[in-house]
C-alpha atoms as one frame of an Amber mdcrd trajectory, in Angstrom:
protein
 108.568  85.089  93.966 108.441  82.038  96.226 106.385  78.920  95.767 105.370
  76.056  98.013 105.186  73.694  95.039 107.877  72.612  92.624 108.308  73.789
  89.068 107.543  70.267  87.843 104.231  70.264  89.661 103.366  73.627  88.113
 104.092  72.312  84.610 102.068  69.160  85.245  99.154  71.160  86.591  99.288
  73.504  83.615  99.130  70.603  81.179  95.975  69.457  82.912  93.996  72.699
  82.599  94.412  73.440  78.915  91.427  71.598  77.472  87.849  70.510  78.171
  86.592  73.799  79.609  83.140  73.529  81.147  83.156  77.149  82.350  81.081
  79.300  80.002  81.330  82.920  78.885  78.332  83.604  81.094  80.325  82.345
  84.088  83.232  84.576  83.106  80.960  87.606  82.807  79.269  86.928  86.162
  82.684  86.599  87.765  83.738  89.881  86.157  80.655  91.619  87.596  81.310
  90.208  91.072  84.961  91.269  90.930  83.889  94.916  90.789  82.774  94.668
  94.418  86.213  93.614  95.642  86.209  96.188  98.444  82.633  95.565  99.624
  83.623  93.064 102.324  87.034  94.548 103.131  88.334  93.710 106.599  91.785
  93.771 108.167  91.758  90.077 109.025  91.305  88.704 105.505  91.368  91.887
 103.332  89.751  90.680 100.050  89.322  86.984 100.880  85.537  87.090 101.285
  85.194  89.010  98.021  87.383  86.419  96.291  85.028  83.708  97.558  82.127
  85.562  95.946  84.130  85.877  92.721  84.533  82.096  92.651  80.831  81.292
  93.135  79.955  80.999  89.387  82.929  78.697  88.810  82.330  76.536  91.863
  78.639  76.129  91.046  79.529  75.177  87.483  82.267  72.606  88.093  81.264
  71.017  91.416  77.967  69.152  91.485  77.366  68.365  95.159  76.814  70.857
  97.951  79.611  69.281 100.008  82.127  69.795  97.203  80.994  73.374  96.679
  81.284  74.240 100.370  84.750  72.690 100.574  85.921  74.550  97.470  84.538
  77.852  98.730  86.215  77.487 102.123  89.502  76.948 100.303  89.530  80.646
  99.393  88.877  82.049 102.873  92.554  82.591 103.871  94.082  86.084 103.635
  94.103  87.517 100.117  95.140  90.977  98.980  95.648  92.199  95.411  95.048
  95.656  93.951  91.374  95.437  92.836  92.115  96.671  89.335  94.595  93.848
  88.696  92.846  90.975  90.459  91.537  89.597  87.139  94.521  87.366  86.254
  94.504  85.728  89.699  90.788  85.000  89.497  91.147  83.656  85.956  93.970
  81.262  86.815  92.139  80.087  89.931  89.006  79.404  87.874  91.017  77.220
  85.500  92.635  75.353  88.390  89.324  74.739  90.154  87.884  73.434  86.908
  90.813  71.051  86.464  90.545  69.863  90.071  86.827  69.179  89.635  87.658
  67.041  86.592  89.890  64.849  88.794  93.063  66.071  87.160  96.404  66.433
  88.901  95.646  69.726  90.675  95.526  69.774  94.458  94.619  72.432  97.011
  98.277  73.260  97.599  98.727  74.166  93.929  95.739  76.516  93.984  96.630
  78.245  97.248 100.332  78.534  96.431  99.627  80.139  93.073  97.337  82.730
  94.663  99.940  83.556  97.309 102.703  83.727  94.720 100.817  86.186  92.516
  99.786  88.525  95.337 103.190  90.160  95.758 104.024  90.927  92.111 100.532
  92.180  91.252 100.324  94.376  94.352 103.805  95.687  93.614 102.800  96.878
  90.158  99.090  97.443  90.830  99.305 100.121  93.511 101.698 102.445  91.626
  99.932 101.760  88.324  96.351 102.301  89.510  96.653 104.733  92.430  99.972
 106.397  91.614  99.621 106.805  87.846  96.191 106.142  86.325  94.038 107.907
  88.915  96.229 111.057  89.197  96.468 111.382  85.403  92.740 110.994  84.765
  91.903 113.231  87.736  94.333 115.891  86.521  92.895 115.869  83.015  89.369
 116.059  84.393  90.282 118.861  86.791  91.934 120.894  84.024  88.661 120.775
  82.078  86.615 121.553  85.205  88.711 124.670  85.840  87.266 126.151  82.668
  83.785 125.735  84.149  82.795 122.678  82.127  80.811 119.867  83.747  82.638
 117.477  81.415  85.652 117.596  83.748  84.388 115.259  86.487  82.565 113.161
  83.893  85.785 112.688  81.950  87.603 111.611  85.107  84.875 109.117  86.017
  84.557 107.644  82.528  88.263 107.484  81.631  89.388 105.996  84.953  86.666
 103.357  85.009  87.087 102.505  81.331  90.709 101.536  81.945  89.874  99.857
  85.266  87.104  97.720  83.768  89.232  96.816  80.743  92.047  95.630  83.009
  89.603  93.566  85.055  87.894  91.893  82.097  90.883  91.212  79.865  92.985
  90.234  82.889  90.316  87.712  83.897  90.080  86.192  80.422  93.864  86.213
  79.995  94.435  84.454  83.315  91.772  81.845  82.542  93.223  81.064  79.110
  96.877  81.136  80.132  96.565  79.062  83.281  99.840  78.602  85.116 101.701
  79.891  82.047 100.946  83.328  83.472 103.716  82.678  85.995 106.269  82.859
  83.185 104.843  86.202  82.072 105.028  87.712  85.551 108.230  86.116  86.842
 110.596  88.114  84.614 111.154  91.869  84.479 107.913  92.558  82.593 106.160
  94.015  85.636 109.167  96.156  86.497 109.261  97.605  82.979 105.507  98.192
  83.086 105.783 100.063  86.375 108.683 102.194  85.139 106.880 103.020  81.898
 103.694 103.997  83.716 105.652 106.163  86.144 107.420 107.988  83.303 104.102
 108.584  81.548 102.547 109.893  84.752 105.435 112.266  85.410 105.306 113.530
  81.825 101.577 114.286  81.968 101.775 115.921  85.396 104.755 117.983  84.242
 102.774 119.293  81.278  99.921 120.276  83.595 102.148 122.193  86.041 102.209
 125.317  83.890  98.430 125.167  83.414  97.571 124.635  87.060 100.162 126.517
  89.077  99.837 130.278  88.603 102.147 132.701  90.411 102.069 136.426  89.694
 104.443 138.948  91.302 102.994 142.385  90.384 105.725 144.447  92.056 106.534
 147.351  89.719 110.169 147.683  88.668 109.893 150.622  86.275 107.450 152.948
  84.547 108.228 154.364  81.108 106.343 156.150  78.371 106.027 154.634  74.926
 107.379 157.318  72.543 105.098 156.156  69.730 101.758 155.831  71.486 102.455
 157.981  74.504 101.042 155.308  76.774 102.655 154.422  80.074 104.462 151.058
  80.063 104.704 149.319  83.428 107.320 146.617  83.944 106.819 144.189  86.815
 108.972 141.412  88.219 106.568 138.940  86.623 107.104 140.519  83.185 110.863
 140.113  83.552 110.602 136.474  84.684 108.207 135.610  81.852 110.559 137.160
  79.313 113.400 134.971  80.629 111.673 131.612  81.242 107.850 131.475  81.157
 106.493 129.373  84.018 109.735 129.550  86.015 108.067 130.230  89.378 105.437
 127.450  89.089 108.189 125.017  88.120 110.341 126.125  91.042 107.398 125.802
  93.429 106.703 122.292  92.133 110.306 121.209  92.714 110.221 122.746  96.188
 107.060 120.804  97.085 108.599 117.583  95.753 111.721 118.177  97.830 109.713
 118.823 100.990 107.575 115.728 100.400 110.719 113.620 100.057 111.824 115.053
 103.392 108.598 113.615 104.874 106.958 117.001 105.439 103.234 116.550 106.085
 101.299 117.149 102.807  98.386 118.712 104.701 100.788 121.184 106.311 102.152
 122.116 102.883  98.658 122.694 101.476  97.596 125.003 104.300 100.978 126.768
 104.151 100.409 127.549 100.474  96.938 128.864 101.301  98.401 131.086 104.010
 101.229 132.405 101.852  98.809 133.141  99.015  96.370 135.071 101.215  99.128
 136.957 103.036 100.986 137.709  99.807  97.900 139.127  98.132  97.112 141.239
 101.197 100.652 142.640 101.339 100.772 143.213  97.599 103.687 141.014  96.524
 101.370 138.380  95.011  98.656 139.121  92.475  95.834 137.367  90.667
């Protein structure tokens, strides 16, 4: 993480934003509500900068009294800004505390505010994208889909509620945490905490998806190997390839197919091509008789 200001300046600025808060809980809640529209003004020139300006409106109106000061403070947040929306809370919270300190004529300048925002973008994007889009959303979607497969309408509802419950909690508590911690948040994020968090989330995601493989992926090979008669009941007993595989390792074929897809994805094979290939193999296999329901 690189900074345009010295460590001494960071410590001095942090000492100046600890007390005398004029920002109210109402301001925090309004900011939290605004932060949920982070993507509303997305553009490739500034990404989330305009949304960040909107997020800062309650703070700027609270701490700056004249229109000229408010306009100047708002323009300060127009440069490029990009953080995973679910984890933008800490950045907004710290910036609120810094703007409040600057309005109180404390030793916080524009360079401190802008440098802190820039410095936090990289680490939070680095952990935010795999945490939100690579772990949380696939897990909640998979759990919801597994319920939907049974015909229950609770499946999509569970996905919507569970994903947004975590997302909103991260936004709110991240906002409050960043506001209370101030620049101390740099110490929390500068170590290997984010790396451990990312690794832990990835392991959890892989574990959950691995459990769901056997429930989702169904492969049946109904090719008959032998036909015998049960001497007790006199009924015909049919043994298929699938019966033999299930007696050895249940779920072996779905697991093998999963590993094959992972291997092909690592080799940069187009995911869309793989999906349509599986459709084609399934239809052809059922028509030829070597794949069953």
